[in-house]
Structure formats: structure tokens, C-alpha cells
């Protein structure tokens, strides 16, 4: 399944992801040697809620292609680190932010969240301010995490026009 | 001194390439022989692929074309100019990668796509706003189109849908992205 617009996008099945990327990298007419970005998207309304997006670039033919696969919370995608070595950190980030893990990944650890952080931040069900806050506690002489306490309730601005200032809450 | 006088007319015959201009890609002095070896090896390995697969037809088509050019032209400069596919060192890289890929394909066996399989292509004609630059990829080497013709107007009665779904998707994607 493919879409052609300002750029080309190709959807694939998670089973064939590694093979497709390997083909794209090695075949003479699709020399896609550079992986620009790997990211995830969360569509909570779908059954397979996450979509992992691989942005790729072919310097030989000056063209980009985007390959997308869908995954749910328990699907494990195959790591593409052996094809694109730069993908190591991106896959760690997808794991950290969304919870989409990889089979046999050489190094799957958290990359952007705090050391004891539970949860995956970029999922749509984790609220913007999170669940815990951390502060340095002087009597105990260490950093403690406590459930979050916000003095002001979250304000949602929904202006009809930028000049009207009617805010609810 | 006597050796230098003898060596100078010999040096004039083939221009020595100083550098490829690409970091990490070294000059290969006997590029033509290496290329001929690699292409012959490719044609040997591709025999393990079933006969009517689009992949096999495509690889054989462009490998034979490149091999023919390599046989006909004697030095690397005319090979580069005639093929139009970049430097001979890049051609060597491409040939090596293609050999690796054939090895993978033989293991994975992505054959046997049914004849009426059509890739669902969603066309999105949304106009791009004028201030956004569009980077259209340059024209592909002409042997790509010859290969595409060789695959689509195959000797058997079936058309493009016979070929591997990835290749047809990529080929149509490349053409549409131009």
C-alpha cells in the first residue's frame, strides 16, 4: 500500500519489515542507505494503536521514502540496527516513549525518561503533566518522587479568535 | 632516468584516477576486472531464483547491460561515461550489495505472488503551498527504464503484477515521485 503525494509513503506488515528495509538498502535501483528518522505515532482509536514510521533517504537517487508499520502494545518489531546502525537510538526512543519493543535488540534501554520512570510518555493516555513529581528533600538528603500536586488546575484555552480572551477555568 | 623515459608513454594509455572524491571510497585501480568478476558472479547466483520472477528478470537485465558495457569499453572513464551511473567504485559497491541481496532473497524466498495482486496505491493530489520547496529526484539512469520495460512487457502473458510486489511498488513510486 503506497501513497504518492509530496512524498512517497509505503505501508508494510511487521513480518516483512526487516526484509523490506534490507531490500531497499541493497538493491541497485533503490539504494536507500541512510535512515533519517524512526518514530512512532499513537492512534488510540485503532486496534493496532501504534504506527512506527521509518524515514529513509537515498543519496544515490536523491529521493526519500517513508515506511510505516503498525504495532500494538505487545507486538515486537524486528530491529533494523544491523541494516542501519544509526537506528539504535531511535529504536530505544520508540521503546521508551511508546512501549514498542524489539526482538533481539542489542541494546534496548530507556533513553529520554528518568531512571525509575514508569509508563511511556508519548502514549496518548499519559497526561501532559505525568503522575509523579520529583523534588529534592532536604531532611532525607535525596530526591524523592511524590504524586503530583498542581496548585492550578489545567487550563484549556479554546479561543474563537486570538483577540477574545474568554477562558474557561 | 632511463626507466622514467620508458614509463612515460606507458602512463599515457590509461588515465590514472587520483581520487574518487568521496570520503571512505578508495580508488580501485583494476576496476574493470573487478566489475566483470562481480557481474559474472551475480549472473551465476541469480540462477537460483525462479525463472519467471520479476526480480530475476530485472537483475539479469541490468547486470547484462553493465557487463556488456564493461567488456566493450577498455578503461574506467569510458565505462563511467557510457553507463551514466556514477563512478566505477560506486558501481563496485552496488554490485557487491546486489550479491548480498541475492543471497538474502534466496533465503527469504519472496516469490509466488499471485498474478492478480495489485498494490493499493492511494493517490494524494493535495497541492503543496507555494512557499515550500519541492525536491524532485533527478532522472534515473536510462537502463532503469529499459529494465522496467523488460519486466513489464515480459515474455510470458502476464504483466507487471507478476513481479514482486515490492519492486513494482518501488518502481511505480519512483516514477510517480518524479
Short mmCIF file of C-alpha atoms in Angstrom, two decimals:
data_model
loop_
_atom_site.label_atom_id
_atom_site.label_comp_id
_atom_site.label_asym_id
_atom_site.label_seq_id
_atom_site.Cartn_x
_atom_site.Cartn_y
_atom_site.Cartn_z
CA UNK A 1 0.00 0.00 0.00
CA UNK A 2 1.56 3.16 -1.03
CA UNK A 3 0.68 6.75 -1.40
CA UNK A 4 2.20 9.23 -3.76
CA UNK A 5 1.87 12.91 -2.96
CA UNK A 6 4.55 15.37 -1.89
CA UNK A 7 6.43 12.29 -0.82
CA UNK A 8 6.11 8.52 -1.06
CA UNK A 9 4.83 6.50 1.79
CA UNK A 10 4.68 2.77 1.96
CA UNK A 11 2.80 0.68 4.47
CA UNK A 12 4.05 -2.73 5.32
CA UNK A 13 3.41 -5.63 7.63
CA UNK A 14 5.64 -6.09 10.65
CA UNK A 15 6.64 -9.52 9.43
CA UNK A 16 8.28 -8.19 6.34
CA UNK A 17 9.72 -5.01 7.74
CA UNK A 18 13.30 -6.16 8.04
CA UNK A 19 13.23 -7.74 4.60
CA UNK A 20 11.78 -4.65 3.01
CA UNK A 21 14.36 -2.37 4.54
CA UNK A 22 17.16 -4.72 3.60
CA UNK A 23 15.92 -4.79 0.02
CA UNK A 24 15.67 -1.03 -0.05
CA UNK A 25 19.19 -0.68 1.22
CA UNK A 26 20.93 -3.16 -1.02
CA UNK A 27 19.12 -3.22 -4.34
CA UNK A 28 20.87 -1.35 -7.10
CA UNK A 29 17.86 0.69 -8.10
CA UNK A 30 16.72 1.68 -4.66
CA UNK A 31 19.96 2.47 -2.88
CA UNK A 32 18.45 3.75 0.33
CA UNK A 33 21.50 3.84 2.53
CA UNK A 34 20.55 6.44 5.06
CA UNK A 35 17.92 6.17 7.73
CA UNK A 36 16.91 9.64 8.73
CA UNK A 37 14.44 9.01 11.50
CA UNK A 38 12.41 6.33 13.19
CA UNK A 39 9.48 7.45 15.21
CA UNK A 40 6.18 6.24 16.46
CA UNK A 41 2.65 7.56 16.37
CA UNK A 42 -0.15 6.65 18.72
CA UNK A 43 -3.65 6.30 17.34
CA UNK A 44 -5.64 5.14 20.36
CA UNK A 45 -8.80 4.50 18.37
CA UNK A 46 -7.18 1.82 16.23
CA UNK A 47 -6.80 -1.79 17.16
CA UNK A 48 -3.09 -1.75 16.42
CA UNK A 49 -2.60 1.55 18.00
CA UNK A 50 0.98 2.41 17.32
CA UNK A 51 2.48 3.14 13.99
CA UNK A 52 6.23 3.01 13.63
CA UNK A 53 7.50 5.27 10.89
CA UNK A 54 10.85 4.88 9.19
CA UNK A 55 12.03 7.86 7.20
CA UNK A 56 14.70 6.86 4.73
CA UNK A 57 16.85 8.70 2.24
CA UNK A 58 18.59 7.54 -0.89
CA UNK A 59 21.57 9.73 -1.59
CA UNK A 60 22.25 7.98 -4.86
CA UNK A 61 18.88 8.72 -6.37
CA UNK A 62 18.03 11.79 -4.30
CA UNK A 63 14.74 10.57 -3.04
CA UNK A 64 13.07 9.86 0.25
CA UNK A 65 10.67 7.19 1.23
CA UNK A 66 8.68 6.65 4.35
CA UNK A 67 7.88 3.12 5.51
CA UNK A 68 5.20 2.61 8.12
CA UNK A 69 4.22 -0.42 10.13
CA UNK A 70 1.51 -0.77 12.69
CA UNK A 71 2.00 -2.41 16.03
CA UNK A 72 0.07 -2.78 19.25
CA UNK A 73 1.35 -2.82 22.79
CA UNK A 74 2.62 -6.36 22.69
CA UNK A 75 3.91 -6.61 19.16
CA UNK A 76 7.63 -6.80 18.95
CA UNK A 77 9.16 -5.44 15.81
CA UNK A 78 12.44 -6.60 14.42
CA UNK A 79 15.33 -4.25 14.99
CA UNK A 80 16.88 -2.69 11.95
CA UNK A 81 20.15 -1.90 13.65
CA UNK A 82 22.00 -4.43 11.56
CA UNK A 83 20.94 -2.65 8.39
CA UNK A 84 21.08 0.94 9.62
CA UNK A 85 23.44 1.28 12.56
CA UNK A 86 22.12 4.72 13.36
CA UNK A 87 18.76 3.21 14.19
CA UNK A 88 19.92 2.06 17.61
CA UNK A 89 18.99 5.23 19.43
CA UNK A 90 15.77 5.72 17.52
CA UNK A 91 14.58 2.26 18.44
CA UNK A 92 15.41 2.89 22.06
CA UNK A 93 13.39 6.03 21.86
CA UNK A 94 10.42 4.28 20.32
CA UNK A 95 10.62 1.73 23.11
CA UNK A 96 10.92 4.39 25.76
CA UNK A 97 8.24 6.71 24.51
CA UNK A 98 5.68 4.18 23.29
CA UNK A 99 6.48 0.78 24.59
CA UNK A 100 7.03 -0.89 21.24
CA UNK A 101 9.88 -3.24 21.90
CA UNK A 102 12.16 -5.10 19.53
CA UNK A 103 13.11 -8.74 19.40
CA UNK A 104 16.79 -9.38 19.95
CA UNK A 105 17.69 -5.79 20.10
CA UNK A 106 21.34 -5.42 21.02
CA UNK A 107 20.77 -2.61 23.47
CA UNK A 108 17.23 -1.74 24.49
CA UNK A 109 17.22 0.65 27.41
CA UNK A 110 15.42 3.84 28.23
CA UNK A 111 16.83 6.90 26.63
CA UNK A 112 14.88 10.02 27.43
CA UNK A 113 12.91 9.27 30.57
CA UNK A 114 14.09 9.37 34.11
CA UNK A 115 15.67 6.28 35.66
CA UNK A 116 12.74 4.99 37.63
CA UNK A 117 10.05 6.27 35.35
CA UNK A 118 7.06 4.05 34.86
CA UNK A 119 4.95 4.45 31.83
CA UNK A 120 5.55 5.53 28.29
CA UNK A 121 5.26 9.28 27.88
CA UNK A 122 4.17 9.74 24.32
CA UNK A 123 1.18 7.47 24.57
CA UNK A 124 -1.99 9.44 24.45
CA UNK A 125 -3.23 8.12 27.78
CA UNK A 126 -0.40 9.52 29.83
CA UNK A 127 -1.39 13.02 30.86
CA UNK A 128 0.66 16.01 29.96
CA UNK A 129 1.92 16.62 33.46
CA UNK A 130 2.51 12.99 34.30
CA UNK A 131 1.70 11.23 37.53
CA UNK A 132 4.66 11.94 39.81
CA UNK A 133 6.74 14.91 40.56
CA UNK A 134 10.26 14.82 41.86
CA UNK A 135 11.80 17.15 44.34
CA UNK A 136 14.89 17.27 46.46
CA UNK A 137 14.02 16.53 50.05
CA UNK A 138 16.44 18.22 52.43
CA UNK A 139 15.84 16.11 55.59
CA UNK A 140 16.29 12.93 53.64
CA UNK A 141 19.09 14.36 51.53
CA UNK A 142 17.93 12.79 48.31
CA UNK A 143 15.50 13.24 45.51
CA UNK A 144 12.02 11.86 46.23
CA UNK A 145 9.16 11.24 43.86
CA UNK A 146 5.73 12.04 45.07
CA UNK A 147 2.36 12.07 43.42
CA UNK A 148 1.85 15.24 41.57
CA UNK A 149 0.29 18.28 43.21
CA UNK A 150 -0.60 21.10 40.96
CA UNK A 151 -1.72 24.33 42.54
CA UNK A 152 -3.61 25.44 39.48
CA UNK A 153 -5.92 23.30 37.51
CA UNK A 154 -5.02 22.64 33.95
CA UNK A 155 -6.33 25.47 31.81
CA UNK A 156 -7.62 24.63 28.40
CA UNK A 157 -7.70 27.57 26.07
CA UNK A 158 -10.15 27.37 23.28
CA UNK A 159 -10.49 30.83 21.82
CA UNK A 160 -12.64 31.51 18.85
CA UNK A 161 -10.29 34.27 17.82
CA UNK A 162 -6.90 35.35 19.16
CA UNK A 163 -8.24 38.63 20.40
CA UNK A 164 -11.08 37.38 22.53
CA UNK A 165 -10.00 36.33 25.96
CA UNK A 166 -12.71 34.15 27.29
CA UNK A 167 -11.05 31.23 29.02
CA UNK A 168 -12.90 28.55 30.92
CA UNK A 169 -11.39 27.76 34.28
CA UNK B 1 66.17 8.16 -15.52
CA UNK B 2 66.07 5.68 -18.31
CA UNK B 3 63.14 3.96 -16.58
CA UNK B 4 61.24 7.20 -16.39
CA UNK B 5 61.59 7.76 -20.09
CA UNK B 6 60.21 4.34 -20.80
CA UNK B 7 57.44 4.63 -18.24
CA UNK B 8 56.04 7.90 -19.54
CA UNK B 9 54.49 6.67 -22.79
CA UNK B 10 53.03 3.69 -20.91
CA UNK B 11 51.35 6.01 -18.42
CA UNK B 12 49.58 7.89 -21.16
CA UNK B 13 47.47 4.94 -22.17
CA UNK B 14 45.09 4.83 -19.23
CA UNK B 15 44.42 7.87 -17.15
CA UNK B 16 45.07 7.15 -13.52
CA UNK B 17 42.29 8.19 -11.23
CA UNK B 18 43.62 10.31 -8.42
CA UNK B 19 40.70 10.15 -6.06
CA UNK B 20 37.06 9.30 -6.13
CA UNK B 21 36.14 12.50 -4.38
CA UNK B 22 34.10 10.54 -1.86
CA UNK B 23 35.39 10.12 1.66
CA UNK B 24 35.94 6.49 2.54
CA UNK B 25 35.73 5.22 -1.01
CA UNK B 26 39.18 4.34 -2.24
CA UNK B 27 40.25 4.24 -5.83
CA UNK B 28 40.25 0.72 -7.25
CA UNK B 29 42.91 0.56 -9.94
CA UNK B 30 41.67 -2.57 -11.72
CA UNK B 31 38.03 -1.56 -11.51
CA UNK B 32 37.08 -3.05 -14.83
CA UNK B 33 38.25 -6.55 -13.93
CA UNK B 34 36.62 -6.37 -10.52
CA UNK B 35 33.36 -5.27 -12.08
CA UNK B 36 33.43 -8.03 -14.67
CA UNK B 37 34.05 -10.59 -11.94
CA UNK B 38 31.26 -9.28 -9.80
CA UNK B 39 28.77 -9.18 -12.62
CA UNK B 40 29.59 -12.69 -13.71
CA UNK B 41 29.17 -13.87 -10.16
CA UNK B 42 25.83 -12.06 -9.95
CA UNK B 43 24.59 -13.75 -13.09
CA UNK B 44 25.64 -17.09 -11.63
CA UNK B 45 23.91 -16.51 -8.31
CA UNK B 46 20.70 -15.20 -9.77
CA UNK B 47 20.12 -18.56 -11.41
CA UNK B 48 18.92 -19.83 -8.05
CA UNK B 49 15.90 -17.56 -8.31
CA UNK B 50 12.85 -18.99 -10.06
CA UNK B 51 12.75 -18.14 -13.71
CA UNK B 52 9.66 -16.03 -14.02
CA UNK B 53 10.26 -13.74 -11.08
CA UNK B 54 10.43 -10.05 -11.84
CA UNK B 55 13.42 -9.74 -9.55
CA UNK B 56 15.42 -12.18 -11.59
CA UNK B 57 14.47 -10.54 -14.85
CA UNK B 58 15.37 -7.10 -13.56
CA UNK B 59 18.72 -8.13 -12.11
CA UNK B 60 19.67 -10.06 -15.21
CA UNK B 61 18.67 -7.17 -17.42
CA UNK B 62 20.75 -4.50 -15.81
CA UNK B 63 23.65 -6.79 -14.96
CA UNK B 64 23.92 -7.95 -18.55
CA UNK B 65 23.79 -4.39 -19.78
CA UNK B 66 26.53 -3.30 -17.41
CA UNK B 67 28.63 -6.36 -18.21
CA UNK B 68 28.32 -5.66 -21.91
CA UNK B 69 29.48 -2.10 -21.42
CA UNK B 70 32.39 -3.24 -19.27
CA UNK B 71 33.51 -5.69 -21.91
CA UNK B 72 33.27 -3.21 -24.70
CA UNK B 73 35.00 -0.28 -23.05
CA UNK B 74 38.57 -0.70 -22.04
CA UNK B 75 39.12 1.92 -19.38
CA UNK B 76 37.16 3.16 -16.43
CA UNK B 77 36.46 6.60 -17.75
CA UNK B 78 34.55 5.48 -20.77
CA UNK B 79 32.68 2.92 -18.66
CA UNK B 80 31.57 5.66 -16.33
CA UNK B 81 30.57 7.94 -19.13
CA UNK B 82 28.65 5.33 -21.01
CA UNK B 83 26.76 3.82 -18.11
CA UNK B 84 25.96 7.15 -16.54
CA UNK B 85 25.66 5.57 -13.12
CA UNK B 86 28.37 7.31 -11.17
CA UNK B 87 31.91 6.22 -10.57
CA UNK B 88 33.25 2.72 -11.05
CA UNK B 89 33.91 2.42 -7.34
CA UNK B 90 30.24 3.13 -6.70
CA UNK B 91 29.35 0.53 -9.29
CA UNK B 92 31.53 -1.96 -7.44
CA UNK B 93 29.69 -1.16 -4.21
CA UNK B 94 26.35 -1.59 -5.90
CA UNK B 95 27.37 -4.92 -7.38
CA UNK B 96 28.58 -6.21 -4.03
CA UNK B 97 25.36 -5.14 -2.34
CA UNK B 98 23.31 -6.78 -5.02
CA UNK B 99 25.20 -10.02 -4.44
CA UNK B 100 24.39 -9.80 -0.74
CA UNK B 101 20.79 -9.12 -1.57
CA UNK B 102 20.54 -12.13 -3.87
CA UNK B 103 21.85 -14.23 -1.01
CA UNK B 104 19.14 -12.87 1.26
CA UNK B 105 16.43 -13.34 -1.34
CA UNK B 106 17.35 -16.96 -1.80
CA UNK B 107 16.92 -17.48 1.92
CA UNK B 108 13.71 -15.48 2.32
CA UNK B 109 12.09 -16.54 -0.93
CA UNK B 110 9.62 -13.72 -1.53
CA UNK B 111 8.27 -15.45 -4.62
CA UNK B 112 4.90 -16.70 -5.53
CA UNK B 113 2.88 -13.51 -5.54
CA UNK B 114 -0.46 -14.35 -7.19
CA UNK B 115 -0.95 -12.89 -10.60
CA UNK B 116 -3.78 -10.57 -9.77
CA UNK B 117 -2.18 -8.97 -6.74
CA UNK B 118 -2.35 -5.25 -7.08
CA UNK B 119 -0.67 -2.90 -4.68
CA UNK B 120 -3.18 -0.47 -3.30
CA UNK B 121 -1.89 2.91 -4.37
CA UNK B 122 -3.55 5.89 -2.79
CA UNK B 123 -3.07 8.99 -4.84
CA UNK B 124 -3.00 12.19 -2.93
CA UNK B 125 -3.18 15.21 -5.15
CA UNK B 126 -3.27 17.77 -2.39
CA UNK B 127 -1.49 20.86 -3.71
CA UNK B 128 1.68 21.90 -1.99
CA UNK B 129 1.72 25.53 -0.81
CA UNK B 130 3.92 27.71 -2.93
CA UNK B 131 6.46 28.60 -0.30
CA UNK B 132 7.50 25.03 0.30
CA UNK B 133 10.39 23.79 -1.85
CA UNK B 134 9.83 20.51 -3.60
CA UNK B 135 12.90 18.38 -4.01
CA UNK B 136 12.18 16.29 -7.02
CA UNK B 137 14.69 13.49 -7.50
CA UNK B 138 16.77 13.64 -10.66
CA UNK B 139 16.21 11.41 -13.67
CA UNK B 140 17.08 7.77 -13.20
CA UNK B 141 19.68 6.12 -15.43
CA UNK B 142 18.18 5.04 -18.72
CA UNK B 143 18.89 1.41 -18.13
CA UNK B 144 16.41 1.56 -15.28
CA UNK B 145 13.67 2.26 -17.78
CA UNK B 146 14.94 -0.47 -20.03
CA UNK B 147 14.83 -2.81 -17.06
CA UNK B 148 11.34 -1.66 -16.23
CA UNK B 149 10.25 -2.37 -19.78
CA UNK B 150 11.92 -5.73 -19.67
CA UNK B 151 9.98 -6.59 -16.53
CA UNK B 152 6.62 -5.20 -17.56
CA UNK B 153 6.48 -6.47 -21.09
CA UNK B 154 7.66 -9.89 -20.09
CA UNK B 155 7.92 -12.78 -22.49
CA UNK B 156 5.05 -14.54 -20.76
CA UNK B 157 1.49 -13.40 -21.00
CA UNK B 158 1.31 -11.72 -17.59
CA UNK B 159 2.18 -8.12 -16.94
CA UNK B 160 3.63 -6.11 -14.10
CA UNK B 161 1.59 -7.75 -11.38
CA UNK B 162 3.73 -10.81 -11.79
CA UNK B 163 6.74 -9.15 -10.36
CA UNK B 164 7.47 -8.97 -6.69
CA UNK B 165 5.13 -6.57 -5.00
CA UNK B 166 7.91 -4.52 -3.51
CA UNK B 167 9.65 -3.94 -6.76
CA UNK B 168 6.53 -2.86 -8.57
CA UNK B 169 5.62 -0.61 -5.67
CA UNK B 170 9.01 0.97 -5.67
CA UNK B 171 9.15 1.29 -9.41
CA UNK B 172 5.76 2.94 -9.61
CA UNK B 173 6.63 5.06 -6.60
CA UNK B 174 9.83 6.24 -8.21
CA UNK B 175 8.08 7.14 -11.40
CA UNK B 176 5.28 8.95 -9.67
CA UNK B 177 7.63 10.86 -7.47
CA UNK B 178 9.35 12.45 -10.46
#
